[in-house]
Amino acid sequence: MTSPPQILILGAGAAGTAAARVLAPRDDVRVTLLGPTGETPYSRMLIKGIAFGPASPEAIKLPLPDVPISSDSVVAVATTAREVELASGTRLSYDALVVATGSRARALPVDVVGGLTAATAGRVSALHTLDDARRIRELLTGQGRRARVAIYGGGIIAAEAASILRDEGHSVVLISRSAIPGIGAFGVHVAERMAAEHSSRGTIHVGRTVQRVDVTDAGVVTTLDTASQVVADLLLVALGTTPAAPAPWIDGLDVDDRLRADAPDVYAAGGVATHHDALGTWRIDHWQDASAQGAHAAEVALHDLGLGGDPGPYRPRSPFMAMVYGRTIAGVGLTGDGGRLVAGDEFVVHHERQGTVVGVTGIDAVGTVYRWGQRLHTVEDATDEITRLVHRHESATTQEASCPVSPH
Ligand SMILES: Cc1cc2nc3c(=O)[nH]c(=O)nc-3n(C[C@H](O)[C@H](O)[C@H](O)COP(=O)(O)OP(=O)(O)OC[C@H]3O[C@@H](n4cnc5c(N)ncnc54)[C@H](O)[C@@H]3O)c2cc1C
C-alpha cells in the first residue's frame, strides 16, 4: 500500500496554521508544519501587547492544529527534487508545499548614515518580532521617565504605535516620507483624516526622509533631509514589510488566482505571496486575510492531488481593524488605493476595480464596512448602478428625441 501524499507547510503563523487546520482532520494526506529553530509559534499581531503593555510571551502563543510540528528553520527548497532543506541538515520530501513564511520589516535604507550602528546599539528598531517587542519594552520602561520616541513611517503600525505611546504619556515625533502619512496603507481619504489627528496631537514631519542617525549621550539623534534633528530614546522604524521566504524565493513568491507558485505543486499564502490575477498585482499583510489564504492554498493543494474539488479563485474579503486615537479604522478586502468616499452619514470609502467594489474602508463605521465582506467582488456598487441607470435613461431619452421618425 502506498503512503498518503506528504504536504509540508513552511511557517507556523497565520497562513501556515490555517492551512494545517484544513488538513489536520484528513487521513488521506500526511502533514508537517515547520517553524523556525527555537521558536514557539506566536501571534505576530499581539506583540504590540508586549512592546507597549504588560502582555507576556505566554499570552501570545498561537493555538496550534493537531499536526506534527517541527521547530527547524527551512534553509532552502529544491523544487526539482521536491525537497526541503532544514537548518539541522535534515531533508524532507514533499508532494505539495505550502510556503507561508510571512514577511520581514523594511529596515532603514542602507544609505542612511549611522543606521546600522544605531540599530546595533538597540536604539533603532522595527516592531515585527518578539525580540523587537521585548527591546522596545525595555527601552520604554528603562528611562525612569516618559520616553521620547521618533517614529519613521505612516502606516498602520506607525499610527497605532503613535496613538498608544501618546496615550501613555510618552513624547512622540512622527516622520513620514509621504506628504500624507499612511496613504499606501489606508488610501487617501482615511489617511488624510489620520494625518489631521496626528497633527493635532504632536509634532509631525511630512514628506521628509531620514538622512543620518547618531547615538549620543542625549539619545538617538535623527537628522532629516531638511537638516532638522529629532532627539529621542528610540527610533521606531515602521516602513512596512516585504515578503520573506527561504531560497530560491528570498523576496517572496508570485502566485496566480489559485495561489499556485511557478514551481510544480508549490503554493504560497499570506505576507509572503504577491498575487497576479484579475484584480491586478497585489499583496495583503493582515492576519485574517493571511489565514484565509492559507486555508485556500490547502484546498487547492488537495484539489491538485486529486483529493478535493476546485475551491475557485482566491478573492480577498477578510476584515482588519486598527484603533488610532480612539477612532476605529476598519477595512475589508483589497484596500490601499485611492478609493471613493461614499456620500452618507458614515465615513466609508469604496475601493473598486472596473466598477466592482473589491474593498471597503471606513472610520468608526465597523458594521457597515464588515457587512461588505461577502458582497465584495460580485456586487456592483449600488451608487454606480443608480448612476448608470440614470445615464442609460437620459441617453435613451436623448436618442429618442434626436432619432428621425421612420416614414411609413
Ligand atoms: C506589530 C504588529 C501588529 C499587527 N497587528 C495586526 C492587526 O491588528 N490586525 C491584522 O490583521 N494584522 C496585524 N498585523 C499583521 C499580521 O500579523 C500579519 O499580516 C500576519 O501575521 C501575516 O501572516 P503570515 O502567516 O503571512 O505570516 P506570519 O504570521 O508572520 O507567519 C510566518 C511564520 O513563518 C515563520 N518562518 C519564517 N521564515 C521561516 C523559515 N525559514 N523556516 C521556518 N519558519 C519560518 C515565522 O517565524 C512565522 O512564524 C500586525 C503585524 C505586526 C508586526
XYZ file of C-alpha atoms and ligand atoms in Angstrom:
461
model
C 0.000 0.000 0.000
C 1.404 3.426 -0.924
C 1.523 6.016 1.839
C -0.672 9.142 1.557
C 0.891 12.210 -0.091
C 3.082 14.420 2.102
C 2.153 18.104 2.408
C 4.770 20.351 4.005
C 3.765 23.747 5.355
C 6.593 26.252 5.824
C 5.852 28.774 8.574
C 3.623 28.390 11.636
C 1.959 31.812 11.618
C -1.481 32.973 10.460
C -1.394 31.396 6.991
C 0.556 28.240 7.913
C -1.599 27.259 10.893
C -4.794 27.952 8.897
C -3.559 25.650 6.119
C -2.695 22.980 8.699
C -6.134 23.349 10.310
C -7.830 22.470 6.991
C -5.604 19.414 6.530
C -5.411 18.151 10.138
C -8.670 16.149 10.193
C -7.873 14.248 6.966
C -6.410 10.754 6.882
C -5.669 10.822 3.128
C -2.664 13.200 3.481
C 0.350 13.449 5.798
C 1.031 16.975 7.027
C 4.055 18.564 8.717
C 4.215 22.180 9.896
C 7.685 23.729 10.049
C 8.636 26.744 12.162
C 11.965 28.423 12.942
C 14.515 26.689 15.174
C 13.943 27.501 18.843
C 10.748 29.483 18.310
C 7.375 28.742 19.904
C 4.776 29.886 17.349
C 3.178 33.172 18.416
C 0.650 35.637 17.091
C 2.605 38.410 15.408
C -0.206 40.929 15.723
C -0.250 40.541 19.514
C 3.394 41.559 20.026
C 2.062 45.121 20.415
C 0.857 43.975 23.838
C 4.441 43.130 24.799
C 6.073 46.250 23.330
C 3.572 48.718 24.788
C 1.833 46.810 27.546
C 2.060 44.163 30.187
C 1.429 41.076 27.964
C 3.753 38.115 28.410
C 5.084 35.850 25.604
C 2.913 33.108 27.149
C -0.214 35.173 26.396
C 0.539 35.486 22.689
C 1.254 31.802 21.984
C -0.594 30.636 18.895
C -3.132 27.816 19.305
C -1.780 25.027 17.116
C -3.619 22.489 14.960
C -3.213 18.787 15.611
C -0.441 18.005 13.088
C 3.250 17.135 13.569
C 5.192 20.355 14.148
C 8.940 20.717 13.819
C 10.939 23.735 15.009
C 13.702 23.533 12.446
C 14.208 26.550 10.160
C 13.824 25.972 6.457
C 17.045 26.933 4.715
C 16.209 26.165 1.098
C 13.791 24.354 -1.184
C 14.909 22.188 -4.128
C 11.839 22.341 -6.357
C 13.051 19.822 -8.955
C 13.899 17.218 -6.306
C 10.791 18.301 -4.293
C 12.855 18.539 -1.150
C 13.115 20.977 1.724
C 16.442 21.504 3.472
C 16.288 22.319 7.184
C 18.817 24.087 9.440
C 19.559 20.801 11.238
C 20.658 19.295 7.924
C 17.525 17.135 7.641
C 15.931 16.908 4.200
C 12.200 16.350 3.824
C 10.482 15.483 0.579
C 7.021 16.682 -0.375
C 4.191 16.048 -2.778
C 2.790 19.521 -2.130
C 4.398 22.516 -0.434
C 2.601 25.493 1.115
C 5.006 28.405 1.680
C 3.674 30.622 4.495
C 6.841 32.235 5.845
C 5.342 35.727 6.098
C 7.251 38.953 5.776
C 10.132 40.917 7.227
C 10.087 44.548 8.354
C 11.651 47.048 5.972
C 14.824 48.315 7.582
C 16.232 51.834 7.324
C 17.536 52.345 3.778
C 21.244 51.428 3.511
C 22.190 54.983 2.566
C 21.078 56.317 5.978
C 24.413 57.173 7.620
C 24.880 55.503 11.011
C 21.670 53.450 10.749
C 23.358 50.103 11.292
C 25.417 51.299 14.279
C 22.330 52.755 15.958
C 20.414 49.508 15.338
C 23.269 47.504 16.866
C 23.171 49.798 19.903
C 19.472 48.901 20.245
C 18.329 52.495 19.635
C 16.740 51.826 16.231
C 14.153 49.077 15.969
C 11.289 47.785 13.902
C 8.277 46.204 15.593
C 7.946 42.877 13.803
C 9.305 40.113 16.019
C 9.027 39.103 19.642
C 12.642 40.232 20.147
C 11.785 43.673 18.719
C 8.837 43.910 21.119
C 10.999 42.991 24.136
C 13.685 45.530 23.107
C 11.103 48.311 22.765
C 9.526 47.439 26.127
C 12.925 47.587 27.815
C 13.694 50.986 26.318
C 10.296 52.432 27.216
C 10.399 51.228 30.805
C 14.126 51.734 31.391
C 14.227 55.532 31.157
C 12.969 56.315 34.649
C 10.751 58.908 32.941
C 8.371 59.072 29.984
C 10.238 58.082 26.836
C 10.874 60.125 23.694
C 10.084 58.113 20.579
C 10.661 59.092 16.954
C 8.581 57.005 14.545
C 9.668 56.764 10.909
C 6.664 55.716 8.811
C 2.977 56.460 8.478
C 1.181 53.121 8.011
C -0.904 51.065 10.416
C 1.921 50.114 12.808
C 3.212 53.720 12.905
C -0.264 55.139 13.536
C -1.175 52.584 16.202
C 2.204 52.963 17.942
C 1.958 56.781 17.928
C -1.544 56.597 19.364
C -0.714 54.093 22.137
C 2.531 55.849 23.117
C 0.883 59.280 23.297
C -1.972 57.849 25.389
C 0.635 56.543 27.815
C 2.194 59.979 28.085
C 5.333 59.328 26.022
C 6.555 62.041 23.696
C 6.199 61.086 20.017
C 7.514 62.688 16.836
C 6.225 61.190 13.600
C 8.388 61.348 10.471
C 6.657 60.382 7.231
C 8.206 60.074 3.790
C 4.831 60.657 2.231
C 3.084 64.034 2.279
C 0.012 62.215 3.640
C 1.171 59.623 6.188
C -0.382 56.186 5.645
C -1.699 56.872 2.150
C -0.378 53.499 0.927
C -1.939 51.591 3.813
C -5.267 53.364 4.282
C -5.958 55.084 0.956
C -6.062 58.847 0.585
C -9.375 59.613 2.354
C -8.723 57.717 5.594
C -5.043 58.786 5.549
C -5.984 62.498 5.282
C -8.234 62.160 8.339
C -5.496 60.344 10.250
C -2.920 62.987 9.265
C -5.165 65.637 10.825
C -5.427 63.536 14.007
C -1.620 63.158 14.157
C -1.011 66.901 13.631
C -3.472 67.903 16.331
C -1.645 65.746 18.878
C 2.046 66.473 18.384
C 4.970 67.056 16.110
C 4.827 65.525 12.655
C 7.298 65.912 9.786
C 5.673 65.018 6.464
C 7.346 64.469 3.089
C 10.694 64.053 4.871
C 13.376 61.373 4.759
C 15.878 60.300 7.383
C 19.443 61.019 6.282
C 21.515 60.174 9.319
C 21.219 58.567 12.750
C 23.707 59.129 15.608
C 23.733 57.624 19.072
C 24.847 60.321 21.533
C 24.679 60.855 25.312
C 21.470 62.830 24.712
C 19.843 59.908 22.901
C 19.447 58.830 19.298
C 19.669 61.874 17.017
C 17.791 61.533 13.733
C 18.762 64.039 11.044
C 16.195 64.722 8.313
C 16.740 65.877 4.740
C 15.892 69.418 5.878
C 18.863 69.147 8.311
C 16.472 69.445 11.251
C 17.099 66.953 14.039
C 14.874 64.848 16.276
C 16.370 63.637 19.568
C 14.734 60.562 21.083
C 15.363 57.474 23.209
C 14.215 55.213 20.370
C 13.779 55.498 16.617
C 10.964 53.126 15.679
C 11.212 52.195 12.003
C 7.745 51.395 10.630
C 8.244 51.439 6.874
C 6.054 48.425 6.083
C 7.002 44.863 5.216
C 8.428 42.869 2.343
C 7.885 39.144 1.668
C 10.349 36.753 3.339
C 10.988 33.206 2.111
C 13.754 30.612 2.024
C 15.861 30.170 -1.122
C 15.199 30.192 -4.008
C 12.428 32.729 -3.254
C 14.258 35.130 -0.945
C 11.963 38.032 -1.925
C 8.734 36.047 -1.801
C 6.634 34.108 -4.267
C 4.387 35.237 -7.116
C 1.104 33.337 -7.218
C -1.886 33.057 -9.533
C -5.548 33.194 -8.522
C -5.363 29.630 -7.093
C -2.291 30.628 -5.023
C -0.106 28.373 -7.187
C 3.513 29.487 -7.498
C 5.536 28.900 -10.664
C 7.170 25.699 -9.361
C 5.202 22.432 -9.531
C 2.980 21.686 -6.516
C 4.149 24.793 -4.664
C 1.592 27.227 -3.194
C 2.083 30.428 -1.225
C -0.184 32.278 1.189
C -0.130 35.354 3.423
C 2.529 38.036 3.669
C 4.982 36.040 1.534
C 2.692 35.953 -1.518
C 2.383 38.549 -4.283
C -0.782 37.901 -6.264
C -1.222 38.329 -10.007
C -4.830 37.848 -11.048
C -7.943 39.573 -12.367
C -7.554 42.196 -9.607
C -4.061 43.105 -10.850
C -0.896 42.737 -8.777
C -1.485 42.902 -5.041
C -0.310 41.737 -1.647
C -2.106 41.848 1.711
C -0.283 41.517 5.041
C -3.194 41.295 7.530
C -3.875 38.454 9.944
C -7.302 37.286 8.791
C -6.531 37.535 5.114
C -3.322 35.528 5.634
C -5.423 32.868 7.407
C -7.981 32.819 4.597
C -5.200 32.479 2.012
C -3.610 29.632 4.000
C -6.908 27.713 4.120
C -7.464 28.328 0.400
C -3.955 27.156 -0.530
C -4.549 23.916 1.400
C -7.789 23.335 -0.507
C -6.114 23.971 -3.873
C -3.303 21.546 -2.914
C -5.894 18.867 -2.065
C -7.634 19.510 -5.383
C -4.365 19.210 -7.332
C -3.610 15.930 -5.520
C -6.988 14.619 -6.703
C -8.405 14.705 -3.165
C -10.893 17.576 -3.335
C -12.899 19.944 -5.519
C -11.610 23.179 -7.015
C -12.173 25.941 -4.416
C -12.130 28.532 -7.221
C -10.064 31.697 -7.472
C -8.956 33.368 -4.243
C -10.620 36.720 -3.640
C -9.691 38.822 -0.583
C -12.713 39.531 1.643
C -11.259 39.431 5.149
C -11.583 42.219 7.690
C -8.879 44.153 9.529
C -9.081 46.823 12.175
C -6.836 49.390 13.850
C -7.524 51.642 16.829
C -5.931 55.057 16.397
C -6.589 57.974 18.786
C -9.863 56.418 19.905
C -11.078 56.005 16.338
C -11.666 52.622 14.739
C -10.272 52.210 11.270
C -11.831 49.136 9.684
C -11.360 47.551 6.296
C -12.338 44.506 4.262
C -10.853 43.075 1.090
C -8.398 44.862 -1.135
C -7.840 48.437 0.023
C -4.999 50.941 -0.022
C -5.590 52.540 -3.433
C -7.268 55.943 -3.652
C -10.824 54.769 -3.229
C -14.028 56.782 -3.443
C -15.645 58.457 -0.457
C -19.285 57.355 -0.341
C -21.875 60.018 0.379
C -23.779 59.352 3.594
C -23.741 59.746 7.355
C -20.749 57.482 7.894
C -17.128 57.829 6.767
C -16.927 54.938 4.284
C -14.654 54.540 1.254
C -15.166 52.075 -1.618
C -12.141 50.638 -3.422
C -13.027 49.467 -6.909
C -11.656 47.612 -9.884
C -13.521 48.236 -13.143
C -16.675 49.350 -11.356
C -16.757 46.436 -8.908
C -16.184 47.038 -5.225
C -13.173 44.950 -4.128
C -12.515 46.596 -0.768
C -14.121 48.952 1.731
C -12.538 51.071 4.458
C -14.080 53.374 6.996
C -13.610 55.315 10.202
C -15.956 54.481 13.093
C -18.149 52.505 10.694
C -17.193 48.912 11.529
C -20.650 47.420 10.950
C -21.106 48.989 7.517
C -17.564 48.113 6.444
C -17.700 44.497 7.652
C -21.115 43.887 6.075
C -19.417 44.412 2.711
C -17.137 41.399 3.266
C -19.284 38.835 1.477
C -20.584 41.239 -1.191
C -17.132 42.204 -2.466
C -16.079 41.136 -5.971
C -19.616 40.259 -7.039
C -21.896 43.183 -6.336
C -21.650 46.308 -8.375
C -21.516 49.437 -6.278
C -25.163 50.438 -5.752
C -24.461 54.153 -6.244
C -22.660 53.364 -9.503
C -25.550 51.225 -10.605
C -28.024 54.065 -9.977
C -25.754 56.490 -11.849
C -25.527 54.026 -14.747
C -29.337 53.570 -14.864
C -29.876 57.343 -14.836
C -27.335 57.776 -17.653
C -28.932 54.951 -19.644
C -32.368 56.535 -19.199
C -31.050 60.006 -20.131
C -29.219 58.798 -23.229
C -32.253 56.733 -24.325
C -34.445 59.843 -23.956
C -31.917 61.955 -25.887
C -31.665 59.324 -28.629
C -35.455 59.090 -28.896
C -35.653 62.860 -29.180
C -32.939 63.098 -31.841
C -33.897 59.951 -33.774
C -35.670 60.765 -37.057
C -39.138 59.186 -37.149
C -39.166 56.426 -39.762
C -41.580 57.151 -42.623
C -44.418 54.599 -43.075
C 3.215 44.738 15.455
C 2.242 44.139 14.500
C 0.888 44.323 14.698
C -0.039 43.790 13.825
N -1.359 43.984 14.071
C -2.272 43.462 13.219
C -3.665 43.655 13.449
O -4.075 44.269 14.436
N -4.540 43.106 12.558
C -4.115 42.415 11.463
O -4.941 41.962 10.666
N -2.801 42.225 11.224
C -1.876 42.729 12.069
N -0.549 42.544 11.816
C -0.135 41.822 10.605
C -0.224 40.314 10.812
O 0.456 39.939 11.968
C 0.374 39.628 9.591
O -0.290 40.089 8.452
C 0.217 38.121 9.665
O 0.934 37.622 10.751
C 0.721 37.504 8.356
O 0.568 36.125 8.451
P 1.613 35.186 7.734
O 1.188 33.787 8.046
O 1.789 35.567 6.334
O 2.992 35.499 8.465
P 3.365 35.248 9.999
O 2.165 35.241 10.848
O 4.456 36.196 10.287
O 3.930 33.764 9.991
C 5.082 33.406 9.290
C 5.774 32.322 10.091
O 6.808 31.743 9.304
C 7.955 31.581 10.128
N 9.123 31.491 9.270
C 9.690 32.477 8.543
N 10.775 32.005 7.892
C 10.868 30.695 8.204
C 11.786 29.671 7.847
N 12.795 29.902 7.003
N 11.590 28.433 8.361
C 10.554 28.179 9.186
N 9.660 29.121 9.570
C 9.820 30.349 9.076
C 7.909 32.811 11.017
O 8.708 32.669 12.162
C 6.437 32.888 11.346
O 6.106 32.081 12.439
C 0.404 43.067 12.688
C 1.765 42.875 12.465
C 2.684 43.408 13.364
C 4.142 43.204 13.108
